[in-house]
Short mmCIF file of C-alpha atoms in Angstrom, two decimals:
data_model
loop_
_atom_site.label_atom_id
_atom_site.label_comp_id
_atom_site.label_asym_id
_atom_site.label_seq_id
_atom_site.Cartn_x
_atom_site.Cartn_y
_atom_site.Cartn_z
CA UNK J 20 3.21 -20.68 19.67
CA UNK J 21 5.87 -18.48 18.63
CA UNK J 22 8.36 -21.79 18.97
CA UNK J 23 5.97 -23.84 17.16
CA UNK J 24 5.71 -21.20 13.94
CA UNK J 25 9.29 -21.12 13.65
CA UNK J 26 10.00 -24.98 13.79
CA UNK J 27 7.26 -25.00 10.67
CA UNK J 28 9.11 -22.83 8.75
CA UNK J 29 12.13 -24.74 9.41
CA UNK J 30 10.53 -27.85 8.77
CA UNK J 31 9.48 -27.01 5.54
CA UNK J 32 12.65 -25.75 4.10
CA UNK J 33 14.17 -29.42 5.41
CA UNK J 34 11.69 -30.83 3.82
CA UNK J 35 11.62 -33.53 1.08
CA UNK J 36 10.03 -32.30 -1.95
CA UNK J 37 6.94 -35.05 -1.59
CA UNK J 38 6.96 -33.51 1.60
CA UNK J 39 6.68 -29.99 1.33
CA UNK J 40 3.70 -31.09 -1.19
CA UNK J 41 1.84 -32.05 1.55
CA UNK J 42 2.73 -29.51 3.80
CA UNK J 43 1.38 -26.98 1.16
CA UNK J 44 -1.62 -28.73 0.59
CA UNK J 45 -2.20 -28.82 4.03
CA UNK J 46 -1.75 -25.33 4.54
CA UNK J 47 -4.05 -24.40 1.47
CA UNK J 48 -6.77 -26.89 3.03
CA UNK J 49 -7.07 -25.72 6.76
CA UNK J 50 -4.60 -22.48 7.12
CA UNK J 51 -6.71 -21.03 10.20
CA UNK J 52 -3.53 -19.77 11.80
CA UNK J 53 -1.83 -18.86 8.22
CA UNK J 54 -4.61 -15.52 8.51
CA UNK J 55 -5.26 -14.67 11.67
CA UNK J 56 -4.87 -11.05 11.49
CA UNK J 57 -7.55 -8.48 11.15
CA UNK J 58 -8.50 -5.47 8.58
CA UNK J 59 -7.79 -1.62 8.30
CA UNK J 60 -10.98 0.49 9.44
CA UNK J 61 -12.30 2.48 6.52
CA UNK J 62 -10.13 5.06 5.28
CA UNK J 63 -11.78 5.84 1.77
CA UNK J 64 -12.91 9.80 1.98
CA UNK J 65 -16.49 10.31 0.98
CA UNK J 66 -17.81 11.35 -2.29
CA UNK J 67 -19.70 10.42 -5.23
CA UNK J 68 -19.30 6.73 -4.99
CA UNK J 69 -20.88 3.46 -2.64
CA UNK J 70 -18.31 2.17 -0.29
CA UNK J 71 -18.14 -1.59 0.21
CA UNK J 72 -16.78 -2.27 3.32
CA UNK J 73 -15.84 -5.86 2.85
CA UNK J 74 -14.61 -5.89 -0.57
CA UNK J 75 -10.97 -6.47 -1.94
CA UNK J 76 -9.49 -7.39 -5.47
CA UNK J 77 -12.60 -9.93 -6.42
CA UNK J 78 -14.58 -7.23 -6.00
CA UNK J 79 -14.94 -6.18 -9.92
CA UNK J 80 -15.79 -8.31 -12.48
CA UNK J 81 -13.05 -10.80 -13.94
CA UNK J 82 -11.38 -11.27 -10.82
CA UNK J 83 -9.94 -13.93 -8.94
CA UNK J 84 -7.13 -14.59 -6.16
CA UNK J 85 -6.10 -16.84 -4.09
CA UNK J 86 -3.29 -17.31 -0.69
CA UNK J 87 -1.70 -19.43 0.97
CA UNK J 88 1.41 -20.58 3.49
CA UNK J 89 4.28 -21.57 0.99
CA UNK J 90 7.15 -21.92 3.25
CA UNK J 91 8.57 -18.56 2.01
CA UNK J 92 8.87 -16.67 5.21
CA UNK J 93 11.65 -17.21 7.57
CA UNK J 94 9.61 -17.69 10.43
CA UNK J 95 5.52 -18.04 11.83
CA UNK J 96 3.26 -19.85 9.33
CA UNK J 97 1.24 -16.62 7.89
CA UNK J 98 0.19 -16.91 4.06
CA UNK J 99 3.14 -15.61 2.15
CA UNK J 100 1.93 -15.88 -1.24
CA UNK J 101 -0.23 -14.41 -3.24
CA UNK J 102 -2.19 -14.30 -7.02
CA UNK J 103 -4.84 -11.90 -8.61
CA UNK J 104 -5.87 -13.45 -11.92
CA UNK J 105 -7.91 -11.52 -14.51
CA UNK J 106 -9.86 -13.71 -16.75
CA UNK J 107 -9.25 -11.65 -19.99
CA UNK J 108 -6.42 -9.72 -20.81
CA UNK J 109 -6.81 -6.64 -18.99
CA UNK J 110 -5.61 -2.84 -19.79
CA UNK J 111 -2.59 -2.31 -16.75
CA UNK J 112 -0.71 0.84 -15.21
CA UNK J 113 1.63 1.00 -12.79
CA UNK J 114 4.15 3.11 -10.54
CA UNK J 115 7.45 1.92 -8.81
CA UNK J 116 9.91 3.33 -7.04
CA UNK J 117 12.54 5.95 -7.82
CA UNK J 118 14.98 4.07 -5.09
CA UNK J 119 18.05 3.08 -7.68
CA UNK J 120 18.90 0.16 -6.28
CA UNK J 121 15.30 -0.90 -6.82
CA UNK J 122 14.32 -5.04 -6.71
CA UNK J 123 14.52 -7.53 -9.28
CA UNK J 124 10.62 -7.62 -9.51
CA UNK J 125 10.65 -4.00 -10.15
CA UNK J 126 12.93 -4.26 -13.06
CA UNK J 127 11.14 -7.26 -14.48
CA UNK J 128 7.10 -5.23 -14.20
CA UNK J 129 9.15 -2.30 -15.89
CA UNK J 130 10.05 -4.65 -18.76
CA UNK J 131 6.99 -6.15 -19.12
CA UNK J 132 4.84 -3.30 -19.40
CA UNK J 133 7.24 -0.93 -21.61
CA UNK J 134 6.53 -3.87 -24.39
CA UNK J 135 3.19 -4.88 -23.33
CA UNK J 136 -0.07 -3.06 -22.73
CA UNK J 137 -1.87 -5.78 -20.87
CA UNK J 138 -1.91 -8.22 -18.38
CA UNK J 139 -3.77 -10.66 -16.85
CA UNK J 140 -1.87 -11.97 -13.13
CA UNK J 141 0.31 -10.27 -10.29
CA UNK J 142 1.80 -12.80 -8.47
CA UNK J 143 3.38 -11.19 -4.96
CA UNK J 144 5.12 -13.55 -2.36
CA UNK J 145 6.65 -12.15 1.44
CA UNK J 146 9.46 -13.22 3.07
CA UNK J 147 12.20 -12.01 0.94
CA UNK J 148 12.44 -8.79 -1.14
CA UNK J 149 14.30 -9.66 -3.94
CA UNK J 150 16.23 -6.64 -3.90
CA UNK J 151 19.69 -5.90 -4.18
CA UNK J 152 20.04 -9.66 -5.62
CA UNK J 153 21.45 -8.99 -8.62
CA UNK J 154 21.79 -10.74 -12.13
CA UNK J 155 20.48 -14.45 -9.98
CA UNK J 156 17.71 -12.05 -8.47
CA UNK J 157 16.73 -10.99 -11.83
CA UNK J 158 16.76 -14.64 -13.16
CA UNK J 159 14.96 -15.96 -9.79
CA UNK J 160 12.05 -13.42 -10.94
CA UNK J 161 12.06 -14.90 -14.14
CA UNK J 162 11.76 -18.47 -13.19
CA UNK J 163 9.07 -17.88 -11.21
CA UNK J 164 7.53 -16.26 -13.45
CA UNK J 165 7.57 -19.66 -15.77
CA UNK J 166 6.93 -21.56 -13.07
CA UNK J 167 3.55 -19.66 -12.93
CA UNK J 168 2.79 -19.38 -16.63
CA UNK J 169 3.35 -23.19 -16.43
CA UNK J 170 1.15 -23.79 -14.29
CA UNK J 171 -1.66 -21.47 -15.73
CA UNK J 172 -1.04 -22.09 -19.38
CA UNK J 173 -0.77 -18.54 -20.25
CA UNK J 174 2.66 -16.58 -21.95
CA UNK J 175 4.92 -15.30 -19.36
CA UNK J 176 4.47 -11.74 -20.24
CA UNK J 177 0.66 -11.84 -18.96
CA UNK J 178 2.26 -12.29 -15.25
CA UNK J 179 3.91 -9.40 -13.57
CA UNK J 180 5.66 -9.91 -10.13
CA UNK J 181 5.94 -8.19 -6.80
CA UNK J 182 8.53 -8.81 -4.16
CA UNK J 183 8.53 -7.72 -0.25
CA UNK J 184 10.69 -8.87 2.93
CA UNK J 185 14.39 -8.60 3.90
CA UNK J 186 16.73 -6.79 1.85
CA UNK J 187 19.78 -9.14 0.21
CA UNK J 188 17.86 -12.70 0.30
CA UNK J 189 17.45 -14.74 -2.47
CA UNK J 190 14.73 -16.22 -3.36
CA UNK J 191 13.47 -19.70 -1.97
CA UNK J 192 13.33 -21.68 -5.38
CA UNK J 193 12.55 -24.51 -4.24
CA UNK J 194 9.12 -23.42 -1.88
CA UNK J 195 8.19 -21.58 -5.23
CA UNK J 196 8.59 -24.55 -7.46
CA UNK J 197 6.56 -27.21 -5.23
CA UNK J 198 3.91 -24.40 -4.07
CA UNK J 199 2.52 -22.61 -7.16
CA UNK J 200 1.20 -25.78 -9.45
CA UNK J 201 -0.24 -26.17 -5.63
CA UNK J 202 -1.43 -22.95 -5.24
CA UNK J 203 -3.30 -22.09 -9.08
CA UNK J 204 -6.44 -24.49 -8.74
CA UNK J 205 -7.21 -22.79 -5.61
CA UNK J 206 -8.30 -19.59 -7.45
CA UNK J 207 -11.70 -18.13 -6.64
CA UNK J 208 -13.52 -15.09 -6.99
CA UNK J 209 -14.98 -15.14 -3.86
CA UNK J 210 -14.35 -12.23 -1.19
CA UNK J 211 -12.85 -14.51 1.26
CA UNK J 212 -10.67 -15.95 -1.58
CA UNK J 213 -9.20 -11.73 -2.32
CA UNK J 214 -8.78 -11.43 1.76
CA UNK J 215 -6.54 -14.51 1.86
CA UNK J 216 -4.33 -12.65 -1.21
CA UNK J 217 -4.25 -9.69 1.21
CA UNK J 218 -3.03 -11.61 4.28
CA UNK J 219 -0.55 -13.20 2.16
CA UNK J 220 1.49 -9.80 1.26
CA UNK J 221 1.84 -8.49 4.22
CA UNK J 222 5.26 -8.14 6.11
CA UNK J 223 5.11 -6.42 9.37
CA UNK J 224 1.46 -4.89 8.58
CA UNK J 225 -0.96 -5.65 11.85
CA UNK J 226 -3.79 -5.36 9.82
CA UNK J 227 -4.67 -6.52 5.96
CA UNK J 228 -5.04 -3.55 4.08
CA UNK J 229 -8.25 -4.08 1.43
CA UNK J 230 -10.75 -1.49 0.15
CA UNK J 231 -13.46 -1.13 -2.60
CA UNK J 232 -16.43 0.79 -4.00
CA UNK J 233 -19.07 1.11 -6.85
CA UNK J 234 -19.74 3.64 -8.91
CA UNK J 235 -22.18 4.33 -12.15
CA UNK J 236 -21.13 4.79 -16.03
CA UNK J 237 -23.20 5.28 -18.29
CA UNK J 238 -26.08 3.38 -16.62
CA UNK J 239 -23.60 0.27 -15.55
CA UNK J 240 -22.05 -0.42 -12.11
CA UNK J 241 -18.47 -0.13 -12.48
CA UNK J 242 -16.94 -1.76 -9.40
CA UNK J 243 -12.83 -0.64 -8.20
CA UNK J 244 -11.54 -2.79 -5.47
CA UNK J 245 -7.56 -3.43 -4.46
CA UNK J 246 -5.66 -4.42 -1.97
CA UNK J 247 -2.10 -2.83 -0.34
CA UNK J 248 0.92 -3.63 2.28
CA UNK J 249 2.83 -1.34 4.35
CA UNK J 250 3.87 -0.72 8.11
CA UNK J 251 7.49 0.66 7.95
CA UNK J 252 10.13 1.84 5.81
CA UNK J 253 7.29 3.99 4.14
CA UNK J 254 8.23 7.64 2.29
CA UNK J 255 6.78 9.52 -0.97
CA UNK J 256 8.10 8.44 -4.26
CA UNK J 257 5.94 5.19 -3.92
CA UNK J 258 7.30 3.98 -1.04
CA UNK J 259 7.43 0.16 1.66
CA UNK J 260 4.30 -0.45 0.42
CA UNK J 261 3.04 -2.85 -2.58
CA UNK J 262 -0.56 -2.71 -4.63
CA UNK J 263 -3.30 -4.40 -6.46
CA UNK J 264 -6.09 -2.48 -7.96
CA UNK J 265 -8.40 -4.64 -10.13
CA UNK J 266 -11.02 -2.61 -11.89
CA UNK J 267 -14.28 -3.54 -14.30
CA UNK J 268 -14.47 -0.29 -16.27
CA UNK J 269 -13.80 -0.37 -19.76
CA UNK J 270 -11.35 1.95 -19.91
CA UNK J 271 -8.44 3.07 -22.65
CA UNK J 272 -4.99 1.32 -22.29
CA UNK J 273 -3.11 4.67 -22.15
CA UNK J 274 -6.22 6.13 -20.46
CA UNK J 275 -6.21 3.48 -17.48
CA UNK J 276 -2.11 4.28 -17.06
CA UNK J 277 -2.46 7.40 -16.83
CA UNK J 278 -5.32 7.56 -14.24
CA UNK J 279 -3.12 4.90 -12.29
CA UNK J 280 -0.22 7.46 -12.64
CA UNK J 281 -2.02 10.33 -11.24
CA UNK J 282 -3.79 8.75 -8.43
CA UNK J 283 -0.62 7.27 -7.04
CA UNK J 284 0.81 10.63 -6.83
CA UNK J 285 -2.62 11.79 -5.04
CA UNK J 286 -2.81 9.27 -2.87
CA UNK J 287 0.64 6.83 -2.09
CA UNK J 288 2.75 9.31 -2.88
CA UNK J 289 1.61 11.54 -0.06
CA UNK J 290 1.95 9.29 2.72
CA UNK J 291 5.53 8.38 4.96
CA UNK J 292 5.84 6.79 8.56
CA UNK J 293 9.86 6.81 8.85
CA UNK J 294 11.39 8.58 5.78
CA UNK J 295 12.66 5.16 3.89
CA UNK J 296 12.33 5.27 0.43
CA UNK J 297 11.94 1.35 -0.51
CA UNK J 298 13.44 -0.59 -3.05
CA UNK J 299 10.34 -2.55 -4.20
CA UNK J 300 7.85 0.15 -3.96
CA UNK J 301 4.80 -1.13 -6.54
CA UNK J 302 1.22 -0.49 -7.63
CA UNK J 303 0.02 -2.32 -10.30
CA UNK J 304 -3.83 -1.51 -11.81
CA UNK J 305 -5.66 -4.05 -13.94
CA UNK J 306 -8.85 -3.24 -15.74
CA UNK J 307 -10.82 -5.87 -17.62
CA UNK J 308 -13.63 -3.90 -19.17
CA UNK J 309 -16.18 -6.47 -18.08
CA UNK J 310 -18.89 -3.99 -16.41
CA UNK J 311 -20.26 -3.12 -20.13
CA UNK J 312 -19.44 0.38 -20.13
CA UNK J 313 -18.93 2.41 -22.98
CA UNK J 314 -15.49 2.43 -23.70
CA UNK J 315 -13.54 5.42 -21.89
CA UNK J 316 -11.73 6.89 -24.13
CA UNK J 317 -10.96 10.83 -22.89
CA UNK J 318 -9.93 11.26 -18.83
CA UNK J 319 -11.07 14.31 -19.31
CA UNK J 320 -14.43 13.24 -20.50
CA UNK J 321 -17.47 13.33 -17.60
CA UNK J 322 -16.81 9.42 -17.20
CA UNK J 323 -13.07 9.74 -17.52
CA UNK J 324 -13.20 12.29 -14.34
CA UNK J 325 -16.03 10.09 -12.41
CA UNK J 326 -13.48 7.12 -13.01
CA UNK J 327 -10.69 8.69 -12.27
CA UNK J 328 -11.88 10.29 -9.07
CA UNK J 329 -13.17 7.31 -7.58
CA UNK J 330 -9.97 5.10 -8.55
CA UNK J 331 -7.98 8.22 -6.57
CA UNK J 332 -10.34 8.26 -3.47
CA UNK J 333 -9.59 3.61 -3.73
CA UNK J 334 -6.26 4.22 -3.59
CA UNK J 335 -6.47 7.23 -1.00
CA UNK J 336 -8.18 5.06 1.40
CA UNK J 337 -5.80 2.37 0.79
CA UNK J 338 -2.98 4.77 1.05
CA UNK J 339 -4.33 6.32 4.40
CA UNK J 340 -4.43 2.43 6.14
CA UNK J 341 -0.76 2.30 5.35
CA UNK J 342 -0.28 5.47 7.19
CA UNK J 343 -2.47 4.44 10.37
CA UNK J 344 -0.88 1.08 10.61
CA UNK J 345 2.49 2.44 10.70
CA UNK J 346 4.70 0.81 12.55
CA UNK J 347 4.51 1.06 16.25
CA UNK J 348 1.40 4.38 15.31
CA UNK J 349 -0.59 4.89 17.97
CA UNK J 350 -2.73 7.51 15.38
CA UNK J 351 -3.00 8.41 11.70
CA UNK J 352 -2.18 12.04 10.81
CA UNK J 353 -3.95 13.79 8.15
CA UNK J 354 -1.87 17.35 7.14
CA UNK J 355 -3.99 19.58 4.96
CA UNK J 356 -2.01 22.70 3.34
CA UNK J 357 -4.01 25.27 2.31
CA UNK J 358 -2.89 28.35 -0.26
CA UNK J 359 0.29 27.46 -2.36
CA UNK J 360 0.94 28.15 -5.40
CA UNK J 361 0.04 25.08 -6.75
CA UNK J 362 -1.60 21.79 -5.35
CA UNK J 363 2.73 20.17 -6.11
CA UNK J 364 3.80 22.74 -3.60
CA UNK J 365 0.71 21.98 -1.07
CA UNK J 366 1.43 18.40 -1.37
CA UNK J 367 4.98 18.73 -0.79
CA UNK J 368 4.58 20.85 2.66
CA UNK J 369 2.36 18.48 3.51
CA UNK J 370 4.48 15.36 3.11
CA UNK J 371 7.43 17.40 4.90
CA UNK J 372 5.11 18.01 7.96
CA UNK J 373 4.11 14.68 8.07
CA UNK J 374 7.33 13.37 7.83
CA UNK J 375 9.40 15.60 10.55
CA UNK J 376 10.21 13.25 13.20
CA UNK J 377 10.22 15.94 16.04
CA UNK J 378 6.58 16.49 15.66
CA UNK J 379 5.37 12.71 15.43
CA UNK J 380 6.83 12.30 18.80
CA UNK J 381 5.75 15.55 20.02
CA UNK J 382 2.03 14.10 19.11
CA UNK J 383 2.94 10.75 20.34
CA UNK J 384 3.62 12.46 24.15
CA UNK J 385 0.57 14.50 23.60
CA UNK J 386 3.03 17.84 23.26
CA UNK J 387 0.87 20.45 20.98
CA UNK J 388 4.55 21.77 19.97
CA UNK J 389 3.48 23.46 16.87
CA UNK J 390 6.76 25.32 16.37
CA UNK J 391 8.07 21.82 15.43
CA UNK J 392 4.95 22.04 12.53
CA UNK J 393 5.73 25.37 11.30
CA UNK J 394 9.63 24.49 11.08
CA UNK J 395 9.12 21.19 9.07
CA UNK J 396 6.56 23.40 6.80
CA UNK J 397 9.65 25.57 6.33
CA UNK J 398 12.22 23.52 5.33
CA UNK J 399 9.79 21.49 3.10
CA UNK J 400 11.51 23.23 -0.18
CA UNK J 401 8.33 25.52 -0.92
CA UNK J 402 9.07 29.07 -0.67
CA UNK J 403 6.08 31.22 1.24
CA UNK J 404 5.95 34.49 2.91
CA UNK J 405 6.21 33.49 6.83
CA UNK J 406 3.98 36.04 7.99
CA UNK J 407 1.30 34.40 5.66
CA UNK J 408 1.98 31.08 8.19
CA UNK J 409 -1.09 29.80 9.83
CA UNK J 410 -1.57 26.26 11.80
CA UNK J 411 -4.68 25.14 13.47
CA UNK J 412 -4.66 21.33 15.59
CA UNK J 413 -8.50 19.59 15.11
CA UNK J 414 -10.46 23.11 15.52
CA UNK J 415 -7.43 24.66 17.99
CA UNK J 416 -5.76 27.91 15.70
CA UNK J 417 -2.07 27.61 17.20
CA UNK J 418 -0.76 30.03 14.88
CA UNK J 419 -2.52 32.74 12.26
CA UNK J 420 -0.67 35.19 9.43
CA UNK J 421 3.08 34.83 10.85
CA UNK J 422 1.99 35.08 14.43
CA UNK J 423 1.35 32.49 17.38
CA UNK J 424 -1.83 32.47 19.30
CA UNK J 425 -2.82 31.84 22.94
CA UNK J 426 -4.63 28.82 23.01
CA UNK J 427 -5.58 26.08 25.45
CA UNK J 428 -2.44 24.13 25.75
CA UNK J 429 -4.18 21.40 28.30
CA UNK J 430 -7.08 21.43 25.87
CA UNK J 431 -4.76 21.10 22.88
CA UNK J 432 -2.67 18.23 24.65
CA UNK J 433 -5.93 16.34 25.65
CA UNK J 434 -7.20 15.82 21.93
CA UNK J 435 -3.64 14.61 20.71
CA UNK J 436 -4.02 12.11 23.61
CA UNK J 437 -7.69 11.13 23.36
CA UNK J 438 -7.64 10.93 19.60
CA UNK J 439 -4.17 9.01 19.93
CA UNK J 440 -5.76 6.42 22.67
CA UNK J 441 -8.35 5.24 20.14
CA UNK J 442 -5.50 5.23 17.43
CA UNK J 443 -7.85 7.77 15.60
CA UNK J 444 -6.99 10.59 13.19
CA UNK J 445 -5.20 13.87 14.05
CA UNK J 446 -6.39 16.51 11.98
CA UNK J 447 -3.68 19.38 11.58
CA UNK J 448 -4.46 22.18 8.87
CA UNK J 449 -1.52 24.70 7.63
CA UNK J 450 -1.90 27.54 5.71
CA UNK J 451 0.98 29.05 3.71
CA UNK J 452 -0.16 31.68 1.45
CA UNK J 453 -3.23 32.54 -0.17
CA UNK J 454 -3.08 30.66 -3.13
CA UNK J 455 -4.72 28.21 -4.84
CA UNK J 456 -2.92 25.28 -4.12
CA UNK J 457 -4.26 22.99 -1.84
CA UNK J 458 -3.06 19.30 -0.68
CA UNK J 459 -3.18 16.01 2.23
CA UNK J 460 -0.45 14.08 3.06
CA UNK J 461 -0.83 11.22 5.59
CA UNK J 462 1.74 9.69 8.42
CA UNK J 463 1.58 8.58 11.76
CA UNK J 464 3.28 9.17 15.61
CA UNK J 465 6.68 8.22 16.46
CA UNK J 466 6.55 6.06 19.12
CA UNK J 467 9.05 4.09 21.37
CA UNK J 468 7.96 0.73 19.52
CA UNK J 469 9.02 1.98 16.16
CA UNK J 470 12.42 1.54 17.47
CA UNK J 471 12.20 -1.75 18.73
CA UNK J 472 10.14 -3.49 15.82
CA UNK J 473 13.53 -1.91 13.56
CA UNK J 474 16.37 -2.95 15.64
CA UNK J 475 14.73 -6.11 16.03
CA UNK J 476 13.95 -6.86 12.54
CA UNK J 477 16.35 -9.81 10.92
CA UNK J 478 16.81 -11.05 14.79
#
């Protein structure tokens, strides 16, 4: 099988150009194997909102997507590229990484949006990042960019672009030129139509990553869906992950971007499997204002919070299945820090325990070491009184005001290795003061196949 992948992908970059028009077709028409990979469980927290555990980016109102194999990876024949279409222009916010030698597509979303409120497409393709391409990596992202509004008949500045793959490759111009006039009049706003989008971003993900949910405004059914990517080379500071959140609310221009602004920093910004910091880190938020709302005009109004609290639980959930699909995870780990200062300084102890690499093995092996917690809360850049130090492991206190406990250690070891074996959630809580600051932060166990997925990764 494996064989047979990589002698398509070969194939196709061979290819005559009549030919790789049929392959494409092909692909689009049948392209059983191109998704065969299945979904993130449920990761949205619970509140005031109806989960729908099936839907993705067609979700709201407006929407439509399509994916397919394009001959863009460099091996396998998964779907590797990707469109979201909004049928009217629609309001868009967006974050992107703070790496500085961040990917073409990056800089060309940045450009796009400082001049232009809305948009209407993101068009994301695998196999190659983009990044560190330079000036012909820049121009690559513009061409396919016109390749697209070409095909669609729309200006070039309604299309933003997102990039993921190996670092340093160029683009594949040609698979992009015969695929996308292939690849537009497949467009549909069905659900199956946003889950083939979401196979076709992911990289080294084992599952697709797609969420959405319903709330009311006003008396109308405003609908958030979205869809994410992510396994490894994951760290705060929007980072290896890309996003598409399509939403139906009417909602302010400036409103929407800053709702998109703050959520990201509630929910992908809290969240790191290996301490990489990627260089084509992107969320992108499009809202068409189809549901028939009343306008929202005010985040702090009572529709502004509703909206913006369920668009931060979306993008929490979606956040969270990055974290449990990390690479080589056997578990997701949940870190809520209790009384800083401030929710910042919560959030930031909780991303440093999250991301200390001697306690994601220690919970890989089952080792309830929670010195190693209490040190990576330490050195996490937050200043707290140490006797104020408390950390408790599901409902086991390990440690309370400065001073360790005597606790169950086989009992202790036993739910890191139960909850681990069902690649559930390990629930650590740590307590740093008695502020009011709280804050979550997500990651995952370190585990011997991390290792081997990374030194294995171009080869």
């Amino acid at each position: 099988m494996q064989l047979r992948r990589a002698n398509a992908a070969c194939g196709f970059a061979r290819a005559t150009p009549r030919m790789k028009v049929a392959m494409v077709r092909a692909a689009i028409a049948q392209g059983a194997d191109n998704f065969k990979i299945t979904a993130s469980p449920d990761l949205i927290p619970d509140g005031p909102w109806i989960k729908d555990s099936k839907g993705n980016c067609c979700s709201p109102k407006g929407f439509k997507a399509t994916g397919a194999y394009c001959g863009l990876r460099s091996s396998g024949v998964k779907a590797d590229l990707a469109i979201v279409v909004c049928d009217v222009d629609a309001a868009v916010g967006g974050t992107f990484t703070t790496n500085v030698m961040c990917a073409a597509p990056v800089l060309y979303c940045k450009d796009v949006m400082a001049r232009k409120a809305t948009s209407r497409v993101v068009m994301t393709n695998a196999g190659m990042a983009n990044a560190a391409t330079g000036d012909a990596g820049y121009a690559d992202a513009v061409e396919t960019v016109k390749l697209l509004s070409d095909a669609m008949g729309i200006p070039a500045d309604d299309i933003l672009v997102q990039s993921t793959g190996v670092i340093g490759r160029r683009m594949k111009m040609d698979a992009f030129r015969t695929a996308i006039p292939e690849l537009v009049p497949t467009l549909g706003s069905s659900i199956e139509d946003g889950r083939r989008a979401a196979v076709a971003i992911t990289t080294t993900d084992l599952v697709l990553k797609t969420a959405a949910l319903k709330i009311t405004l006003g008396g109308k059914e405003v609908t958030i869906g979205g869809m994410c990517k992510g396994s490894g080379m994951i760290h705060p500071n929007m980072a290896t992950m890309l996003g598409v959140v399509t939403c139906d609310a009417a909602v302010d221009n400036a409103v929407w971007k800053g709702m998109m602004k703050r959520a990201s920093i509630a929910s992908f910004n809290q969240i790191t499997v290996d301490g990489d910091t990627s260089t084509n880190d992107c969320v992108i938020g499009l809202a068409s204002g189809l549901a028939g709302n009343a306008m929202v005009t005010d985040a702090g109004s009572e529709d502004g919070k509703k909206l913006e609290a369920a668009l931060t639980a979306l993008l929490q959930g979606l956040a969270k299945s990055i974290a449990w699909d990390g690479e080589g995870a056997t578990c997701l780990i949940e870190v809520l820090v209790t009384g800083a200062d401030n929710d910042a300084d919560a959030r930031k102890v909780g991303v440093s325990v999250c991301g200390s690499s001697l306690a994601k093995a220690a919970i890989f092996g089952g080792d309830p070491n929670w010195g190693r917690i209490a040190a990576a809360a330490g050195y996490s850049g937050v200043q707290f009184n140490q006797n104020n130090l408390g950390v408790q492991l599901g409902s086991i206190k390990l440690m309370e005001n400065g001073q360790p406990l005597v606790f169950d250690k086989p009992t202790a070891s036993k739910y890191l290795k139960d909850t681990c074996a069902v690649h559930g959630t390990v629930n650590i809580h740590v307590i740093v003061g008695k502020g009011p600051g709280t804050g979550t932060a997500w990651g995952c166990d370190l585990s011997y196949d991390y290792v081997k997925i990374n030194a294995e990764y171009t080869t």
